Amino acid sequence: MQVHIISVTFEAAMTLSPDTPPLAFTDLADAVDALRQRGLRVSTPRRLVLEALFAAEGPVSAEQIARSSSLEPTSVYRNLEAFEQHGFARHVHLGHGPGLYVLVGHGEREYLSCERCGAIRTLTPDQLDPVRDRIRELFGYRARFNHFPVVGLCPACAGEREPGEAADV
Amino acid sequence: MQVHIISVTFEAAMTLSPDTPPLAFTDLADAVDALRQRGLRVSTPRRLVLEALFAAEGPVSAEQIARSSSLEPTSVYRNLEAFEQHGFARHVHLGHGPGLYVLVGHGEREYLSCERCGAIRTLTPDQLDPVRDRIRELFGYRARFNHFPVVGLCPACAGEREPGEAADV
């Protein structure tokens, strides 16, 4: 079973990302273990950044982490960079703002982002595979939406119903 | 015929962009006329920025325009901002670098961008409509790729043939 999970993670990385393959971990203790196994020292700032990433419900900026953890922004950035290099986190570009960071322990996530209201919809890669397949058929590009999302108008801003949503009677 | 062209431009803007609808113009003289019709003064710096945008073969950075035209970067930025506000140009986010600018006089363009080698493929919106339709069916999002492109690996970096390309024999 463990072997199966590792194989899926590896495949997803090969399909989606030219970057460091994501590591699998389930909770903070597990992530701390994984950090140590990679030979990374688990300093107090590093643990605080990790806690902030676990506490965040979605992608979060380095500035938000610095505020919530009372750490220096430079320390937060340094740790986020180490997390990215070792496959613990990745940054996502959602709109015009700074890059946002997210843990990848539960597997990759991809994003749809509304450029009018800023709404972010988080998806698993298999949900976007039909879109990825269409792009590959048409242009040979292997698209991924975990680093740069699909940008457009969300159903509310586009004045449309979400697929499957009942029509007003 | 002129009415038909205006209608198409307007439709594309309504479908794709919550921003200023793009203006139609064919060459520098035409664009200068359009600027004047919008009540914009055509100063020497403004004309130089416009010339640089026409000379560029694809999206170009404000810094590149400043270098090629020997203008102050602040003056270039100010003019690019005015061009965007009035539907003459738009900026595109291609990768991690600064926003790049492109004229929209010949109609909107959308982009595929390779995050490994930086290759940019320019497409007309109808070429990406099948992808857009799939996203709309699945998620109700109205995607557009003229401001934030589809990012992934180009066929060469993905080690794949482009669709329609002959197999090696």
Short mmCIF file of C-alpha atoms in Angstrom, two decimals:
data_model
loop_
_atom_site.label_atom_id
_atom_site.label_comp_id
_atom_site.label_asym_id
_atom_site.label_seq_id
_atom_site.Cartn_x
_atom_site.Cartn_y
_atom_site.Cartn_z
CA MET A 1 0.00 0.00 0.00
CA GLN A 2 2.82 2.36 0.93
CA VAL A 3 4.57 1.46 -2.31
CA HIS A 4 1.41 2.23 -4.22
CA ILE A 5 1.16 5.73 -2.69
CA ILE A 6 4.79 6.51 -3.49
CA SER A 7 4.28 5.38 -7.06
CA VAL A 8 1.23 7.65 -7.52
CA THR A 9 3.07 10.65 -6.10
CA PHE A 10 6.01 10.03 -8.39
CA GLU A 11 3.79 9.68 -11.43
CA ALA A 12 1.97 12.91 -10.66
CA ALA A 13 5.30 14.71 -10.36
CA MET A 14 6.50 13.31 -13.66
CA THR A 15 3.30 14.31 -15.40
CA LEU A 16 2.83 17.73 -13.93
CA SER A 17 5.96 19.29 -12.71
CA PRO A 18 9.50 19.90 -13.83
CA ASP A 19 10.31 20.78 -10.22
CA THR A 20 11.16 18.76 -7.14
CA PRO A 21 8.78 15.81 -6.78
CA PRO A 22 6.36 16.42 -3.90
CA LEU A 23 6.90 14.49 -0.67
CA ALA A 24 4.02 12.66 0.99
CA PHE A 25 3.16 13.49 4.61
CA THR A 26 -0.08 13.62 6.53
CA ASP A 27 0.36 15.84 9.59
CA LEU A 28 2.84 18.07 11.37
CA ALA A 29 4.64 15.23 13.21
CA ASP A 30 4.92 13.31 9.95
CA ALA A 31 6.28 16.39 8.15
CA VAL A 32 8.84 17.01 10.92
CA ASP A 33 9.98 13.39 10.57
CA ALA A 34 10.24 13.81 6.81
CA LEU A 35 12.30 17.01 7.27
CA ARG A 36 14.73 15.17 9.55
CA GLN A 37 14.95 12.25 7.12
CA ARG A 38 16.01 14.75 4.44
CA GLY A 39 18.76 15.93 6.80
CA LEU A 40 17.06 19.27 7.49
CA ARG A 41 17.38 20.70 10.96
CA VAL A 42 13.98 21.45 12.52
CA SER A 43 14.66 24.84 14.13
CA THR A 44 11.91 26.74 15.96
CA PRO A 45 11.31 29.16 13.03
CA ARG A 46 11.16 26.24 10.62
CA ARG A 47 8.60 24.47 12.78
CA LEU A 48 6.54 27.68 13.10
CA VAL A 49 6.45 28.16 9.32
CA LEU A 50 5.40 24.55 8.92
CA GLU A 51 2.65 25.03 11.55
CA ALA A 52 1.40 28.14 9.75
CA LEU A 53 1.24 26.24 6.45
CA PHE A 54 -0.71 23.43 8.12
CA ALA A 55 -3.05 25.95 9.79
CA ALA A 56 -3.75 27.79 6.50
CA GLU A 57 -6.84 26.58 4.71
CA GLY A 58 -5.37 27.36 1.30
CA PRO A 59 -2.37 29.03 -0.29
CA VAL A 60 -0.89 31.66 2.02
CA SER A 61 1.64 34.46 1.52
CA ALA A 62 5.02 34.69 3.25
CA GLU A 63 3.83 38.00 4.74
CA GLN A 64 0.76 36.35 6.28
CA ILE A 65 2.97 33.63 7.76
CA ALA A 66 5.39 36.22 9.17
CA ARG A 67 2.49 38.06 10.83
CA SER A 68 0.77 34.98 12.25
CA SER A 69 4.01 33.44 13.54
CA SER A 70 5.75 36.69 14.60
CA LEU A 71 8.81 35.69 12.59
CA GLU A 72 11.02 37.95 10.50
CA PRO A 73 9.91 37.88 6.84
CA THR A 74 13.46 36.97 5.74
CA SER A 75 13.39 33.91 7.99
CA VAL A 76 9.98 32.91 6.62
CA TYR A 77 11.21 33.26 3.02
CA ARG A 78 14.36 31.26 3.73
CA ASN A 79 12.36 28.42 5.22
CA LEU A 80 9.75 28.46 2.46
CA GLU A 81 12.56 28.25 -0.07
CA ALA A 82 14.03 25.22 1.73
CA PHE A 83 10.56 23.61 1.82
CA GLU A 84 10.17 24.14 -1.92
CA GLN A 85 13.62 22.79 -2.72
CA HIS A 86 12.89 19.62 -0.77
CA GLY A 87 9.38 19.03 -2.12
CA PHE A 88 7.40 20.01 1.02
CA ALA A 89 5.69 23.09 -0.37
CA ARG A 90 5.29 24.98 -3.58
CA HIS A 91 4.42 28.51 -4.54
CA VAL A 92 1.43 29.42 -6.67
CA HIS A 93 0.85 32.63 -8.62
CA LEU A 94 -2.71 33.65 -7.98
CA GLY A 95 -3.38 36.95 -9.70
CA HIS A 96 -1.20 40.04 -9.38
CA GLY A 97 -0.18 39.57 -5.75
CA PRO A 98 2.90 37.90 -4.30
CA GLY A 99 3.41 34.15 -4.71
CA LEU A 100 1.40 32.11 -2.21
CA TYR A 101 2.67 28.96 -0.55
CA VAL A 102 0.96 25.65 0.02
CA LEU A 103 2.03 22.27 1.41
CA VAL A 104 2.06 19.41 -1.06
CA GLY A 105 2.03 16.54 1.47
CA HIS A 106 -1.49 15.42 0.54
CA GLY A 107 -0.65 15.50 -3.16
CA GLU A 108 -0.63 18.24 -5.74
CA ARG A 109 -3.50 20.64 -6.04
CA GLU A 110 -4.35 22.83 -9.01
CA TYR A 111 -6.28 26.06 -9.13
CA LEU A 112 -8.88 28.10 -10.95
CA SER A 113 -8.68 31.75 -10.07
CA CYS A 114 -11.21 34.54 -10.69
CA GLU A 115 -9.53 37.72 -11.80
CA ARG A 116 -12.52 39.84 -10.85
CA CYS A 117 -13.40 38.76 -7.28
CA GLY A 118 -10.23 36.82 -6.43
CA ALA A 119 -12.10 33.57 -5.67
CA ILE A 120 -9.86 30.51 -5.82
CA ARG A 121 -11.15 27.03 -6.56
CA THR A 122 -8.84 24.20 -5.53
CA LEU A 123 -8.93 21.02 -7.58
CA THR A 124 -7.09 17.71 -7.68
CA PRO A 125 -5.09 17.12 -10.88
CA ASP A 126 -7.49 14.41 -12.10
CA GLN A 127 -10.30 16.97 -12.16
CA LEU A 128 -8.30 19.06 -14.63
CA ASP A 129 -7.05 16.10 -16.68
CA PRO A 130 -9.79 16.49 -19.34
CA VAL A 131 -8.61 20.10 -19.88
CA ARG A 132 -4.96 19.03 -19.87
CA ASP A 133 -5.72 16.28 -22.39
CA ARG A 134 -7.43 18.74 -24.73
CA ILE A 135 -4.40 21.08 -24.62
CA ARG A 136 -2.06 18.18 -25.28
CA GLU A 137 -4.10 16.93 -28.25
CA LEU A 138 -4.29 20.39 -29.78
CA PHE A 139 -0.84 21.85 -29.09
CA GLY A 140 1.39 19.14 -27.63
CA TYR A 141 1.85 21.25 -24.48
CA ARG A 142 1.77 19.46 -21.15
CA ALA A 143 -0.11 22.00 -19.05
CA ARG A 144 -0.16 22.16 -15.29
CA PHE A 145 -2.15 24.53 -13.13
CA ASN A 146 -0.48 24.11 -9.75
CA HIS A 147 2.07 26.88 -10.28
CA PHE A 148 0.13 29.19 -12.60
CA PRO A 149 -3.65 28.57 -12.36
CA VAL A 150 -6.38 28.81 -14.95
CA VAL A 151 -7.44 32.46 -14.76
CA GLY A 152 -10.81 33.83 -15.81
CA LEU A 153 -14.19 34.65 -14.37
CA CYS A 154 -15.79 32.44 -11.74
CA PRO A 155 -19.42 31.37 -12.35
CA ALA A 156 -20.76 34.17 -10.10
CA CYS A 157 -18.73 36.91 -11.85
CA ALA A 158 -19.52 35.45 -15.28
CA GLY A 159 -23.21 35.49 -14.32
CA GLU A 160 -23.48 31.78 -14.95
CA ARG A 161 -24.70 28.78 -13.02
CA GLU A 162 -22.15 26.23 -11.92
CA PRO A 163 -22.40 22.97 -13.86
CA GLY A 164 -24.98 20.73 -12.19
CA GLU A 165 -26.58 23.66 -10.34
CA ALA A 166 -30.39 23.69 -10.67
CA ALA A 167 -31.98 26.39 -12.78
CA ASP A 168 -34.19 28.95 -11.01
CA VAL A 169 -37.83 27.94 -11.45
CA MET B 1 -18.29 45.18 -43.15
CA GLN B 2 -16.88 47.72 -40.72
CA VAL B 3 -19.89 47.10 -38.48
CA HIS B 4 -19.22 43.38 -38.62
CA ILE B 5 -15.60 43.88 -37.48
CA ILE B 6 -16.64 46.11 -34.58
CA SER B 7 -19.22 43.55 -33.51
CA VAL B 8 -16.66 40.73 -33.48
CA THR B 9 -14.19 42.77 -31.43
CA PHE B 10 -16.89 43.65 -28.94
CA GLU B 11 -18.03 40.06 -28.62
CA ALA B 12 -14.48 38.84 -28.02
CA ALA B 13 -14.06 41.46 -25.32
CA MET B 14 -17.33 40.50 -23.67
CA THR B 15 -16.41 36.83 -23.76
CA LEU B 16 -12.82 37.07 -22.70
CA SER B 17 -12.10 40.14 -20.72
CA PRO B 18 -13.49 42.11 -17.83
CA ASP B 19 -11.12 44.93 -18.86
CA THR B 20 -11.32 47.69 -21.42
CA PRO B 21 -12.53 46.34 -24.77
CA PRO B 22 -9.66 46.27 -27.26
CA LEU B 23 -9.59 48.90 -29.99
CA ALA B 24 -9.08 47.91 -33.61
CA PHE B 25 -6.19 49.48 -35.55
CA THR B 26 -3.91 48.19 -38.27
CA ASP B 27 -0.73 50.28 -38.30
CA LEU B 28 1.08 53.12 -36.56
CA ALA B 29 -0.74 55.91 -38.41
CA ASP B 30 -4.07 54.24 -37.68
CA ALA B 31 -3.18 53.86 -33.99
CA VAL B 32 -2.11 57.52 -33.77
CA ASP B 33 -5.48 58.52 -35.28
CA ALA B 34 -7.27 56.29 -32.77
CA LEU B 35 -5.31 57.86 -29.89
CA ARG B 36 -6.33 61.34 -31.04
CA GLN B 37 -9.95 60.25 -31.44
CA ARG B 38 -9.87 59.13 -27.80
CA GLY B 39 -8.66 62.61 -26.86
CA LEU B 40 -5.14 61.44 -26.05
CA ARG B 41 -2.28 63.76 -26.88
CA VAL B 42 0.34 62.09 -29.07
CA SER B 43 3.55 63.31 -27.44
CA THR B 44 6.96 62.20 -28.71
CA PRO B 45 7.45 59.66 -25.87
CA ARG B 46 3.97 58.26 -26.48
CA ARG B 47 4.70 57.84 -30.18
CA LEU B 48 8.06 56.19 -29.38
CA VAL B 49 6.41 53.67 -27.05
CA LEU B 50 3.81 52.92 -29.70
CA GLU B 51 6.55 52.45 -32.31
CA ALA B 52 8.42 50.08 -29.99
CA LEU B 53 5.24 48.02 -29.46
CA PHE B 54 4.69 47.84 -33.24
CA ALA B 55 8.34 46.89 -33.80
CA ALA B 56 8.24 44.11 -31.20
CA GLU B 57 7.45 40.70 -32.61
CA GLY B 58 5.69 39.59 -29.45
CA PRO B 59 5.03 40.72 -25.88
CA VAL B 60 7.77 43.08 -24.70
CA SER B 61 8.74 44.45 -21.29
CA ALA B 62 8.66 48.12 -20.29
CA GLU B 63 12.41 47.87 -19.64
CA GLN B 64 13.06 46.63 -23.19
CA ILE B 65 10.98 49.51 -24.57
CA ALA B 66 12.86 52.01 -22.41
CA ARG B 67 16.19 50.68 -23.70
CA SER B 68 15.22 50.55 -27.36
CA SER B 69 13.58 53.98 -27.33
CA SER B 70 16.04 55.71 -24.91
CA LEU B 71 13.09 56.88 -22.80
CA GLU B 72 12.93 57.04 -19.01
CA PRO B 73 11.30 53.84 -17.64
CA THR B 74 8.73 55.95 -15.70
CA SER B 75 7.64 57.62 -18.92
CA VAL B 76 7.34 54.23 -20.63
CA TYR B 77 5.24 52.85 -17.77
CA ARG B 78 2.97 55.89 -17.73
CA ASN B 79 2.29 55.57 -21.45
CA LEU B 80 1.77 51.83 -21.30
CA GLU B 81 -0.75 52.37 -18.52
CA ALA B 82 -2.62 54.90 -20.66
CA PHE B 83 -2.56 52.47 -23.59
CA GLU B 84 -4.04 49.75 -21.40
CA GLN B 85 -6.73 52.00 -19.98
CA HIS B 86 -7.86 52.96 -23.47
CA GLY B 87 -7.77 49.46 -24.98
CA PHE B 88 -4.64 49.88 -27.14
CA ALA B 89 -2.43 47.40 -25.32
CA ARG B 90 -2.55 44.86 -22.56
CA HIS B 91 -0.05 43.27 -20.25
CA VAL B 92 0.56 39.55 -20.07
CA HIS B 93 2.18 37.57 -17.27
CA LEU B 94 4.58 35.16 -18.87
CA GLY B 95 6.44 33.25 -16.19
CA HIS B 96 8.18 34.82 -13.23
CA GLY B 97 9.40 37.96 -14.95
CA PRO B 98 7.79 41.40 -15.20
CA GLY B 99 4.52 41.86 -17.09
CA LEU B 100 5.01 42.11 -20.85
CA TYR B 101 3.04 44.42 -23.11
CA VAL B 102 1.44 43.78 -26.43
CA LEU B 103 -0.78 45.79 -28.79
CA VAL B 104 -4.32 44.50 -29.24
CA GLY B 105 -5.17 46.35 -32.47
CA HIS B 106 -5.25 43.18 -34.55
CA GLY B 107 -7.48 41.44 -32.02
CA GLU B 108 -6.78 39.57 -28.81
CA ARG B 109 -4.07 36.94 -28.65
CA GLU B 110 -3.70 34.23 -26.07
CA TYR B 111 -0.59 32.38 -24.99
CA LEU B 112 0.90 29.06 -24.07
CA SER B 113 4.11 29.44 -22.12
CA CYS B 114 6.81 26.87 -21.36
CA GLU B 115 8.04 27.13 -17.82
CA ARG B 116 11.24 25.26 -18.60
CA CYS B 117 12.65 26.97 -21.73
CA GLY B 118 10.50 30.12 -21.75
CA ALA B 119 9.09 29.47 -25.24
CA ILE B 120 5.87 31.35 -25.90
CA ARG B 121 3.27 30.21 -28.39
CA THR B 122 0.83 32.88 -29.54
CA LEU B 123 -2.68 31.80 -30.47
CA THR B 124 -5.92 33.43 -31.54
CA PRO B 125 -8.80 32.98 -29.07
CA ASP B 126 -10.67 30.61 -31.42
CA GLN B 127 -7.74 28.20 -31.25
CA LEU B 128 -8.18 27.95 -27.48
CA ASP B 129 -11.99 27.88 -27.56
CA PRO B 130 -12.14 24.05 -27.30
CA VAL B 131 -10.08 24.29 -24.08
CA ARG B 132 -12.20 27.18 -22.82
CA ASP B 133 -15.39 25.24 -23.57
CA ARG B 134 -14.15 22.21 -21.62
CA ILE B 135 -13.38 24.38 -18.58
CA ARG B 136 -16.80 26.02 -18.81
CA GLU B 137 -18.61 22.67 -19.05
CA LEU B 138 -16.71 21.25 -16.10
CA PHE B 139 -16.45 24.20 -13.71
CA GLY B 140 -18.55 27.09 -15.04
CA TYR B 141 -15.41 29.25 -15.21
CA ARG B 142 -14.96 31.48 -18.22
CA ALA B 143 -11.21 31.15 -18.77
CA ARG B 144 -9.05 33.51 -20.79
CA PHE B 145 -5.38 33.13 -21.54
CA ASN B 146 -4.49 36.61 -22.79
CA HIS B 147 -3.56 37.96 -19.35
CA PHE B 148 -2.34 34.78 -17.63
CA PRO B 149 -1.34 32.11 -20.18
CA VAL B 150 -1.58 28.36 -20.06
CA VAL B 151 1.70 27.34 -18.41
CA GLY B 152 3.37 23.97 -18.76
CA LEU B 153 5.98 22.23 -20.85
CA CYS B 154 6.27 22.88 -24.59
CA PRO B 155 6.42 19.81 -26.87
CA ALA B 156 10.24 19.95 -27.03
CA CYS B 157 10.67 20.14 -23.25
CA ALA B 158 7.99 17.51 -22.69
CA GLY B 159 9.86 15.26 -25.16
CA GLU B 160 6.78 14.98 -27.33
CA ARG B 161 5.96 15.54 -30.95
CA GLU B 162 3.69 18.43 -31.82
CA PRO B 163 0.25 17.29 -32.99
CA GLY B 164 0.39 16.54 -36.71
CA GLU B 165 4.19 16.28 -36.74
CA ALA B 166 5.44 13.19 -38.59
CA ALA B 167 6.95 10.39 -36.54
CA ASP B 168 10.67 9.68 -37.04
CA VAL B 169 11.04 6.72 -39.38
#
